[in-house]
Coordinates of N, CA and C in Angstrom, one line a residue:
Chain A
X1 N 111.2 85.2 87.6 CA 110.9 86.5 88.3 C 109.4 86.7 88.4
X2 N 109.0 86.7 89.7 CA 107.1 87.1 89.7 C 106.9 88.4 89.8
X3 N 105.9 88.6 88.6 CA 105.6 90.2 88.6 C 103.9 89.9 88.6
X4 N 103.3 90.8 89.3 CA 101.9 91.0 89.1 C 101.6 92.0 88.3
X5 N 100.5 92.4 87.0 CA 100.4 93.6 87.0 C 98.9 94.2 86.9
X6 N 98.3 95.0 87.5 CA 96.8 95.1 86.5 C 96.4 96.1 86.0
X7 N 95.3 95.8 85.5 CA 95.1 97.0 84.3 C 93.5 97.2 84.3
X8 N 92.9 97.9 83.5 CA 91.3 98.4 83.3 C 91.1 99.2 83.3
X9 N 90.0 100.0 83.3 CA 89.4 101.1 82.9 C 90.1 102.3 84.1
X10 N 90.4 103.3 83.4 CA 90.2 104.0 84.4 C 89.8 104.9 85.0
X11 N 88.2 105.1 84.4 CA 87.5 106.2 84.8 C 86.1 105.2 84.4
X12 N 85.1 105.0 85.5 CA 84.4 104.6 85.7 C 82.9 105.0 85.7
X13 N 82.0 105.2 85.2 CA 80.7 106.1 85.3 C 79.9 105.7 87.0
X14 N 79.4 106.3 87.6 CA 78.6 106.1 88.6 C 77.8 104.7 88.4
X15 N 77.8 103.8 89.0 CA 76.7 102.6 88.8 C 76.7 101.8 88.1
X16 N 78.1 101.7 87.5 CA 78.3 100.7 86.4 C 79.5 100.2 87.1
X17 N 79.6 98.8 86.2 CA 80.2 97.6 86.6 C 81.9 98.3 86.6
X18 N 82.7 97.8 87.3 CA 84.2 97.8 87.4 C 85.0 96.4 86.9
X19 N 85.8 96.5 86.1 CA 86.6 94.8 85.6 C 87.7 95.1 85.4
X20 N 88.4 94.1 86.3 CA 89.8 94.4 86.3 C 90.4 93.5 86.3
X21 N 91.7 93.5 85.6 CA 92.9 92.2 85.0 C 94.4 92.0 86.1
X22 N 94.3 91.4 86.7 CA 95.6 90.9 87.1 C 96.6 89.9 86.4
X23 N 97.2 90.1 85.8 CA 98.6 89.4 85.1 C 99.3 88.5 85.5
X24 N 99.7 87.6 86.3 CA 100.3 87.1 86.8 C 101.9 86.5 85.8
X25 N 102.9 86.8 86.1 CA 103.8 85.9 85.8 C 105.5 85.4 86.7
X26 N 106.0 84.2 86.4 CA 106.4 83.9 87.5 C 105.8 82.8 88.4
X27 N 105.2 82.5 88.7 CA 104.2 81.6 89.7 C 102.8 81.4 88.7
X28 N 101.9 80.4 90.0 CA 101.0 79.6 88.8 C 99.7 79.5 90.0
X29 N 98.9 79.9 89.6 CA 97.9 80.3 90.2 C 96.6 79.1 90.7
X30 N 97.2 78.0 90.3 CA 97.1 76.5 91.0 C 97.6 76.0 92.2
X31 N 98.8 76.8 92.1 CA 99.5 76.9 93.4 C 99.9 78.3 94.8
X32 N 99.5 79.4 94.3 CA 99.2 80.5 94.9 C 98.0 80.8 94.6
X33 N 97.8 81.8 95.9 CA 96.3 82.7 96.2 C 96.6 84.3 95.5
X34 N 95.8 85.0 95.1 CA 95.7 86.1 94.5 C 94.9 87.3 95.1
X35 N 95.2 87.8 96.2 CA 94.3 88.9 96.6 C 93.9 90.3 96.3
X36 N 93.2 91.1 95.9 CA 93.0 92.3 95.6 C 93.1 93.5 97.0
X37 N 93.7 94.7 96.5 CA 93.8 95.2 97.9 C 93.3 96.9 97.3
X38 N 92.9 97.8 98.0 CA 92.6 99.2 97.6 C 92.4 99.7 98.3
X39 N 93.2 101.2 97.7 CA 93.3 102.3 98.8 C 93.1 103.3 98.1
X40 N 91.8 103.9 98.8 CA 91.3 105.4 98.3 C 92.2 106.6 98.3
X41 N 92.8 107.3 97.5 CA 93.9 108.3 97.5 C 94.0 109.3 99.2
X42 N 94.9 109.3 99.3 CA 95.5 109.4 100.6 C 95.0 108.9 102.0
X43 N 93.9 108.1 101.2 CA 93.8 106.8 102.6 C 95.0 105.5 103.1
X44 N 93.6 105.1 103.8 CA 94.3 103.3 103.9 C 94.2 102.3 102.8
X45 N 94.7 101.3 103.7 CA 94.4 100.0 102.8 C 93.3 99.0 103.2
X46 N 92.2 98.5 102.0 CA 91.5 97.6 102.4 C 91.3 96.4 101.7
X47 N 91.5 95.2 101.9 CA 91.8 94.0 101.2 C 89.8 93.7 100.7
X48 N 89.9 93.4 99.5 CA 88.7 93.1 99.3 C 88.4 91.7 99.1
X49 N 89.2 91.1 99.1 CA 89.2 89.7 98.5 C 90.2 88.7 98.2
X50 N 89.9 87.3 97.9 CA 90.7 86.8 97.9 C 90.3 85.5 97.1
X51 N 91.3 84.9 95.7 CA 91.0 83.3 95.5 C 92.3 82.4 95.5
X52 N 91.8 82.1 96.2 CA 92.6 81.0 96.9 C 93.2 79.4 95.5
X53 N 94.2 79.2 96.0 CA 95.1 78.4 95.1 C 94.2 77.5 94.3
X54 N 93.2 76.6 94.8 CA 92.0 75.9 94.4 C 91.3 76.1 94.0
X55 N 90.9 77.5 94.0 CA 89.8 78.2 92.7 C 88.7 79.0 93.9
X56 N 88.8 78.8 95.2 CA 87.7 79.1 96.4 C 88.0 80.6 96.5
X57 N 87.0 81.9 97.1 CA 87.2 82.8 97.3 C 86.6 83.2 98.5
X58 N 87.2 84.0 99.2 CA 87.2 84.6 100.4 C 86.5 86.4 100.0
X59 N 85.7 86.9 100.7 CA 85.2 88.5 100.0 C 85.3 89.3 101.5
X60 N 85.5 90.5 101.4 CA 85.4 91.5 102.6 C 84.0 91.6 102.5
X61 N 83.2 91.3 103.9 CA 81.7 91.0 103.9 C 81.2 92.5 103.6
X62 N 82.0 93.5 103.7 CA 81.7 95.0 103.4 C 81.0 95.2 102.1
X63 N 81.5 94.7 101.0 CA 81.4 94.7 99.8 C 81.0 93.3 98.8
X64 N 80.6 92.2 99.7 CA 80.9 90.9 99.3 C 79.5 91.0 98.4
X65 N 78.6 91.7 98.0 CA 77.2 91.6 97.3 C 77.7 92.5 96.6
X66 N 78.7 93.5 96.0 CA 78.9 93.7 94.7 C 80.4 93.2 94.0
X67 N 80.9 92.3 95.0 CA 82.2 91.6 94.4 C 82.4 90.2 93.8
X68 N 83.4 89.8 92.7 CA 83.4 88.9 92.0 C 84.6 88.6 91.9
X69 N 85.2 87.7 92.1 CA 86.5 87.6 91.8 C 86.7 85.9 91.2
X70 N 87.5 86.4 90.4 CA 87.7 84.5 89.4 C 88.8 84.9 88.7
X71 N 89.2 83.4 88.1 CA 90.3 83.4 87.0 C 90.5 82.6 85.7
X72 N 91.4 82.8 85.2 CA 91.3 82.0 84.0 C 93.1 81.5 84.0
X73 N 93.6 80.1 84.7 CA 94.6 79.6 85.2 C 95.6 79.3 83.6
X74 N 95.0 79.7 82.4 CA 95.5 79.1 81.1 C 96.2 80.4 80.6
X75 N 95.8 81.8 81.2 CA 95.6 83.0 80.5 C 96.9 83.5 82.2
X76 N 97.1 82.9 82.8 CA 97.6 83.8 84.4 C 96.9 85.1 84.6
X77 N 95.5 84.2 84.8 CA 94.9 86.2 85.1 C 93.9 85.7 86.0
X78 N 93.7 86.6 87.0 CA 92.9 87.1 87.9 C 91.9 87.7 87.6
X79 N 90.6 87.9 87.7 CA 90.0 88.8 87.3 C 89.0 89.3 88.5
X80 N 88.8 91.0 88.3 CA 87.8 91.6 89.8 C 86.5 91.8 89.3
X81 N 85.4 92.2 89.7 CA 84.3 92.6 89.1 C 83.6 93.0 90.4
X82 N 83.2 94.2 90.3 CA 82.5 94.9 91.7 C 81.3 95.8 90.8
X83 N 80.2 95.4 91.4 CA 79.1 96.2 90.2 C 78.4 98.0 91.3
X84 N 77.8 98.2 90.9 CA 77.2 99.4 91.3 C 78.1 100.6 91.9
X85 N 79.2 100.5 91.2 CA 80.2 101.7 91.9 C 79.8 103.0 92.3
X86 N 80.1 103.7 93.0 CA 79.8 105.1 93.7 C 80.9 105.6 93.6
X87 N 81.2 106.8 94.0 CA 82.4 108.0 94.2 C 83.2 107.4 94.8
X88 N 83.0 107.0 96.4 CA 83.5 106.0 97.0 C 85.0 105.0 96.7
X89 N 84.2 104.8 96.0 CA 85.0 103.3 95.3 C 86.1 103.5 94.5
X90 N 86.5 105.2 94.4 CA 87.6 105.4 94.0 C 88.5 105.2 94.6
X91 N 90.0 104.4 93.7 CA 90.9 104.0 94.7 C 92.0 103.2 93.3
X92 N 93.4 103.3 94.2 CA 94.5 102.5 93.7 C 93.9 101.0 94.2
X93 N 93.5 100.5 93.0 CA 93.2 98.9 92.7 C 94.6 98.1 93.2
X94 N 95.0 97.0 93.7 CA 96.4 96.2 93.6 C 95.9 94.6 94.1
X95 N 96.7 94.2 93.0 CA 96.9 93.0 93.3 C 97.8 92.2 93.7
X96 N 97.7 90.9 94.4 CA 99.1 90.6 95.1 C 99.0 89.3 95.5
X97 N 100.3 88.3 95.5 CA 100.3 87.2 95.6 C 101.9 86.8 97.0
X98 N 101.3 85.7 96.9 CA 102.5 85.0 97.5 C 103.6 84.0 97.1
X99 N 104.9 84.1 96.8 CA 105.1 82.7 96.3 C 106.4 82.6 96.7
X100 N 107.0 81.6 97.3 CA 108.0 81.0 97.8 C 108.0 81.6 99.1
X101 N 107.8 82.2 99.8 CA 108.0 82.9 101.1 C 108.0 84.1 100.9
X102 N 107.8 84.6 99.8 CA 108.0 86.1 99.5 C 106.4 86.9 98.9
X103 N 106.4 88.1 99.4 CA 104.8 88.7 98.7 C 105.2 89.6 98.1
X104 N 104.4 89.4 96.8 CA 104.5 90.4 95.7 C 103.0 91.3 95.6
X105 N 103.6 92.7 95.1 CA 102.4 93.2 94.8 C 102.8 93.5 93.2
X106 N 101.3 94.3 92.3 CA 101.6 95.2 91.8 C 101.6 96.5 91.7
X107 N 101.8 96.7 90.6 CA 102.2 98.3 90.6 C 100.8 99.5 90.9
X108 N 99.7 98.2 90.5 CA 97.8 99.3 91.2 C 97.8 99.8 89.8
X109 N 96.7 99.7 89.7 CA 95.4 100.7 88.6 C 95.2 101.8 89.7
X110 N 94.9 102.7 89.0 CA 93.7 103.6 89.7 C 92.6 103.6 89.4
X111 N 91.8 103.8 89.7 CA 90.3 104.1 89.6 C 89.5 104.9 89.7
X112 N 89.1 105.8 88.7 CA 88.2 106.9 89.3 C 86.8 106.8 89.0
X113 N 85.5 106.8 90.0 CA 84.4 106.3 89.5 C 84.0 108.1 89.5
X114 N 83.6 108.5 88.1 CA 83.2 109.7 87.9 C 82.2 109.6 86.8
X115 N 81.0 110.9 86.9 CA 80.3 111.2 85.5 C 80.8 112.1 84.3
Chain B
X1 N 84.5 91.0 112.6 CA 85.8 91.4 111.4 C 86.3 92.0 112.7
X2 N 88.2 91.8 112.3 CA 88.9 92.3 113.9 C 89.6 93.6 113.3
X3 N 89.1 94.8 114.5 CA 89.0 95.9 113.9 C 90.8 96.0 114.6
X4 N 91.9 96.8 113.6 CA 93.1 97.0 114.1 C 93.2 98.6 114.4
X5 N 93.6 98.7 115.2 CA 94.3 100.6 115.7 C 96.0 100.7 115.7
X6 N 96.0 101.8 115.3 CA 97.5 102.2 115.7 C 97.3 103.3 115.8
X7 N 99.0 103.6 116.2 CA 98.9 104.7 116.8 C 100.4 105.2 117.1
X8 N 101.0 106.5 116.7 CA 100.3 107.5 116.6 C 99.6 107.2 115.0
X9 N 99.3 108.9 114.5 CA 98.4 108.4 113.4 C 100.0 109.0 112.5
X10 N 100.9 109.6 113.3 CA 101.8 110.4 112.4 C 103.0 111.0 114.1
X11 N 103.9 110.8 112.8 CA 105.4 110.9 113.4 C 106.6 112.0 113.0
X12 N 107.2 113.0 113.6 CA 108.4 113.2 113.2 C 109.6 113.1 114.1
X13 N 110.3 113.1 113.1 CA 111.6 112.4 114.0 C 112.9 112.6 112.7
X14 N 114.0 112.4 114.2 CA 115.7 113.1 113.5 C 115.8 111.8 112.7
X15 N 116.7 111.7 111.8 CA 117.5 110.7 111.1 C 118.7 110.1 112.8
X16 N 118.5 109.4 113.1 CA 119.0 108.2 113.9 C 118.5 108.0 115.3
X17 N 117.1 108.8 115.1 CA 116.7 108.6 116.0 C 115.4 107.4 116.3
X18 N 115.3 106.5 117.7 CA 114.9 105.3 117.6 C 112.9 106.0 117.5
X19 N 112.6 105.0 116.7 CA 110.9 105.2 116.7 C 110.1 103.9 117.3
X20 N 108.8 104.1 117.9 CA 108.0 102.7 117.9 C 107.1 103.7 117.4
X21 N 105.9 102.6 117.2 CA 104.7 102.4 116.6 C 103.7 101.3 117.4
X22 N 102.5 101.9 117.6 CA 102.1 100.5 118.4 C 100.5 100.2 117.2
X23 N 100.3 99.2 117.1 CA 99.0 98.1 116.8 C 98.4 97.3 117.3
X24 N 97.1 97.6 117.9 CA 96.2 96.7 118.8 C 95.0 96.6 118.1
X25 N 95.1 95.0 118.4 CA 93.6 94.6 118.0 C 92.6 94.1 119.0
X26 N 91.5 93.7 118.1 CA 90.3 93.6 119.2 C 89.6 92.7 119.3
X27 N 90.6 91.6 118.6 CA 91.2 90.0 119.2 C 92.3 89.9 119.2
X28 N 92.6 88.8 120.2 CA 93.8 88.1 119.9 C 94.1 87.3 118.5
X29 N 95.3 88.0 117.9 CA 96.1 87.3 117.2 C 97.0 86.2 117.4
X30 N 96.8 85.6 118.3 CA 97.6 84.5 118.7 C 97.4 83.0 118.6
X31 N 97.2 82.2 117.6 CA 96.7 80.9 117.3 C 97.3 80.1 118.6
X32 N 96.6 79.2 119.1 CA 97.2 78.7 119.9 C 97.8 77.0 119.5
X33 N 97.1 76.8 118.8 CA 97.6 75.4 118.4 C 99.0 75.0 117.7
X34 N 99.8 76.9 117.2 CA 101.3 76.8 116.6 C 101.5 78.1 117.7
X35 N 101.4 78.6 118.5 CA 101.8 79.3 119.3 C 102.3 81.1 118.0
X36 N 101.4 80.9 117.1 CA 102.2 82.0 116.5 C 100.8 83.5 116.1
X37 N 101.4 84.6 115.6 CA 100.8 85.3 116.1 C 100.4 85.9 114.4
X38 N 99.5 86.5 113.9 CA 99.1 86.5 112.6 C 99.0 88.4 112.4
X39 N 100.0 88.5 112.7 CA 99.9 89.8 112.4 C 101.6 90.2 111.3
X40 N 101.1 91.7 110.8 CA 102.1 92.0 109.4 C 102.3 93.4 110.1
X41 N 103.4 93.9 109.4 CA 103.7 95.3 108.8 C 104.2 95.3 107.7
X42 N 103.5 96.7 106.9 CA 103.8 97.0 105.9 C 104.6 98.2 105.8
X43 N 105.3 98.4 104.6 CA 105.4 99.7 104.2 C 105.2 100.3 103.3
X44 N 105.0 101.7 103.0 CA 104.6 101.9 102.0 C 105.2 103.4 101.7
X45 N 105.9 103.6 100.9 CA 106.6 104.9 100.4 C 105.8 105.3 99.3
X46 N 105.9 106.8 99.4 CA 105.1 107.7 98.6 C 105.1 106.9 97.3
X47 N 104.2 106.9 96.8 CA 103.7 106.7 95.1 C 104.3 105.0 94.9
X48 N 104.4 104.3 96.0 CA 104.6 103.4 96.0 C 103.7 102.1 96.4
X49 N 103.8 100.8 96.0 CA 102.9 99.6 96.4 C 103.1 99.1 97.7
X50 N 102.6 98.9 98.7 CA 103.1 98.9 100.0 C 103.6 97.1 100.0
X51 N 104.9 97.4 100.5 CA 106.4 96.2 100.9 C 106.0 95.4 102.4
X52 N 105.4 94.4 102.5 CA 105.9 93.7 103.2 C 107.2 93.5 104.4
X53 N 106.8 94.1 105.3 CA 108.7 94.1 106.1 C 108.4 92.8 107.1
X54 N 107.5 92.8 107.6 CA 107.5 92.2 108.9 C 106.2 91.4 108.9
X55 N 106.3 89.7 109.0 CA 105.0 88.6 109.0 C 105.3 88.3 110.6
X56 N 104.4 87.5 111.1 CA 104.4 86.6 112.2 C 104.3 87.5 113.4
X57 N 104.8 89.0 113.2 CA 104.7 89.5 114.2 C 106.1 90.5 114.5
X58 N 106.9 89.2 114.3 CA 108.2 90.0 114.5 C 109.1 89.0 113.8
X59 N 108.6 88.4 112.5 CA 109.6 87.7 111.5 C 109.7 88.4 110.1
X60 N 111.1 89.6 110.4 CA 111.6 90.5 109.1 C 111.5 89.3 108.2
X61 N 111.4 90.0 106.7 CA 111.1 89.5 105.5 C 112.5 89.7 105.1
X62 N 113.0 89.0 103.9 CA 114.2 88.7 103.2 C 114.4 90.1 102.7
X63 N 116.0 90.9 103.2 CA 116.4 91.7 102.6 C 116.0 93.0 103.9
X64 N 114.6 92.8 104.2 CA 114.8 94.0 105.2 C 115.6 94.6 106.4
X65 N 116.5 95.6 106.5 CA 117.4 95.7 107.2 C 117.0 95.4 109.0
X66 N 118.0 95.3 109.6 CA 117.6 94.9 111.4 C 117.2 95.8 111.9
X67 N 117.8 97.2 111.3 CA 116.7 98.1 112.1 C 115.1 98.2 112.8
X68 N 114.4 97.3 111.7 CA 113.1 97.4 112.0 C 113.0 96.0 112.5
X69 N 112.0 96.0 113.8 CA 112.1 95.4 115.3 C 110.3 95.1 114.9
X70 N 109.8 94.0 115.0 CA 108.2 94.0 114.7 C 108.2 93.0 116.6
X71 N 107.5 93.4 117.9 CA 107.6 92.6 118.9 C 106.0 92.7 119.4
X72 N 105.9 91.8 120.3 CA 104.3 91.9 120.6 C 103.6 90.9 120.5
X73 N 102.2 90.3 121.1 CA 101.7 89.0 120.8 C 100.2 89.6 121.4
X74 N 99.6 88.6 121.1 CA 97.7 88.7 121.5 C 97.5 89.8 120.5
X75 N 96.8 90.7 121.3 CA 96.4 91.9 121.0 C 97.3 93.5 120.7
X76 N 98.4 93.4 121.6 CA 99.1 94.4 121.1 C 100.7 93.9 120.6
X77 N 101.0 94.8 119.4 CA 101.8 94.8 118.7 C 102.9 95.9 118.4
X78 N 104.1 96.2 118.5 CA 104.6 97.2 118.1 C 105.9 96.9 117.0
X79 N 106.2 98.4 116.5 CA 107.0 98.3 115.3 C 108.1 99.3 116.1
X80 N 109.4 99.0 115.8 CA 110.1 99.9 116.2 C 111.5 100.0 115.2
X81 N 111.6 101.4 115.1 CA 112.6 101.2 114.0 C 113.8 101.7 115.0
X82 N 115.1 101.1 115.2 CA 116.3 101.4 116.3 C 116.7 102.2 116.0
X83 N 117.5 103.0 114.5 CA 117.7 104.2 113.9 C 117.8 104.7 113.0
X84 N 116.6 105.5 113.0 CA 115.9 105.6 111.4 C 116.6 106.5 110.6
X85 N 116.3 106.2 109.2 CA 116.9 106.9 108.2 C 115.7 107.8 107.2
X86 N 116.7 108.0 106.5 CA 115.8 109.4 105.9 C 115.0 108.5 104.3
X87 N 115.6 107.2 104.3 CA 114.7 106.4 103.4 C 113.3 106.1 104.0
X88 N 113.5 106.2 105.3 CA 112.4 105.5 106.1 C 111.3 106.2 105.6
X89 N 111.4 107.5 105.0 CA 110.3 108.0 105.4 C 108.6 107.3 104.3
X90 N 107.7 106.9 105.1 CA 106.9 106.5 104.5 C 105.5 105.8 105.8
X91 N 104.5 105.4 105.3 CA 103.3 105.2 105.7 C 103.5 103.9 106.4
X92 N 103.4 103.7 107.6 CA 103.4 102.2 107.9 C 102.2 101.5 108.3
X93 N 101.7 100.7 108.2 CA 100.5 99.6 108.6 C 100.6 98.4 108.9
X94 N 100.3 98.1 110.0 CA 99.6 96.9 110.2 C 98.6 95.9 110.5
X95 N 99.0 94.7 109.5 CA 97.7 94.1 109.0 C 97.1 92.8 110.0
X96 N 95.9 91.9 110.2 CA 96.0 90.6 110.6 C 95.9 90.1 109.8
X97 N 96.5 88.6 109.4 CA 95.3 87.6 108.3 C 95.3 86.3 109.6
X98 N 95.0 86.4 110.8 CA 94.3 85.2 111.5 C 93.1 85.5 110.8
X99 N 91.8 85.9 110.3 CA 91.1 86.1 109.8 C 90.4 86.3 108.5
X100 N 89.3 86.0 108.0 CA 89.1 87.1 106.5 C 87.9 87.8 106.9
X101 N 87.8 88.7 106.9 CA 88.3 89.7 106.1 C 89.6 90.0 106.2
X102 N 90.6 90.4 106.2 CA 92.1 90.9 106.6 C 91.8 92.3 106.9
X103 N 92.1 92.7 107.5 CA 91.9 93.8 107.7 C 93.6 94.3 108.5
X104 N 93.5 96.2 107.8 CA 94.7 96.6 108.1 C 94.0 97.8 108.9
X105 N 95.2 98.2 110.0 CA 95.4 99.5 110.3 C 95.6 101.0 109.0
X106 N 95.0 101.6 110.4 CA 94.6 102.9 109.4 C 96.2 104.2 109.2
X107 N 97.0 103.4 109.7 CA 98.4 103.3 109.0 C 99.5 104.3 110.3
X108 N 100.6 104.7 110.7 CA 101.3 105.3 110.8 C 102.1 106.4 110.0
X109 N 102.1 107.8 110.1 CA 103.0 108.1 109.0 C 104.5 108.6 109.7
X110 N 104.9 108.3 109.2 CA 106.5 108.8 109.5 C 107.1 110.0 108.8
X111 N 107.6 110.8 109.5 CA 107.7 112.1 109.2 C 109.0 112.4 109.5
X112 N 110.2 112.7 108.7 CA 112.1 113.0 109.3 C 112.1 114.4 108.9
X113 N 112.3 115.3 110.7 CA 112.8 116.2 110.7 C 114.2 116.6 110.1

């Protein structure tokens, strides 16, 4: 059964770094891509990123100078890192994969970047 | 980055009654070398992770009922639900990934009188 889940902080100070965990289990991240997606409360959706089955990453050029995205394939975890956060940047965090013909999400962090 | 619109931004409507939804982008989504088209719909119900219904354009995902119709190619796209239910109700979008960034529409809402 593949479940995604993530987790991290959830109240963020202005201008500090953001780190977030995607869980992976079910599938293997050698063989699937792992995308991050966020949506600011009663907005849309915006995909920020992406690493790809082979360890390569894809970034929304919007935000690609404060994004990070990697993993650790021993641990099934994804990890985000987006530095200088603003108000803005508040949002349901999600991550989400593909595997066998089917897309999984998870269940989203929230995020509130506040002082 | 290929900017997507839909439209309307918001919907109400009876329980069995038919809905579209339209999505245009500002390229074509249409690869030409597999003749297929790289566009999604999603859904997304209140307080919920948004579901996957519809890849390729108009290829329903495993489990999603017939009601929902995904047709369209190039640039415009529509979603049509044949007759909606009162589950239906929720945020719809659609996404491209011919591209990265991916980028989605700024969503549909569905609304049952």
């Amino acid at each position: 059964q593949v479940q995604l889940k993530e987790s991290g902080p959830g109240l963020v100070q202005p201008s500090q770094t953001l780190s977030l965990t995607c869980t992976v289990s079910g599938l293997s991240l050698t063989s699937n891509s792992v995308s991050w997606i966020r949506q600011p409360p009663g907005k849309g959706l915006e995909w920020m990123g992406v690493i790809w089955s082979n360890g390569g990453t894809d970034y929304n050029s919007a935000i690609k100078s404060r994004l990070s995205i990697s993993r650790d394939t021993s641990k099934s975890q994804v990890f985000l890192k987006m530095n200088s956060l603003q108000t803005e940047d508040t949002a349901m965090y999600f991550c989400a994969s593909d595997y066998s013909g089917d897309e999984y999400w998870g269940q989203g962090v929230m995020v509130t970047v506040s002082s | 980055d290929i900017v997507m619109t839909q439209t309307p931004s918001s919907q109400a409507v009876s329980a069995g009654e038919k809905v579209t939804m339209s999505c245009k982008s500002s390229q074509s989504l249409l690869y030409s070398e597999n003749k297929k088209n790289y566009l999604a719909w999603y859904q997304q119900k209140p307080g919920q992770s948004p579901k996957l219904l519809i890849s390729w354009a108009s290829t329903r995902e495993s489990g999603v009922p017939d009601r929902f119709i995904g047709s369209g190619s190039g640039t415009d796209f529509t979603l049509t639900i044949s007759s909606v239910q009162a589950e239906d109700l929720a945020v719809y979008y659609c996404e491209q990934y011919y591209d990265t960034p991916l980028t989605f529409g700024s969503g549909t809402k569905l609304e049952i009188k």
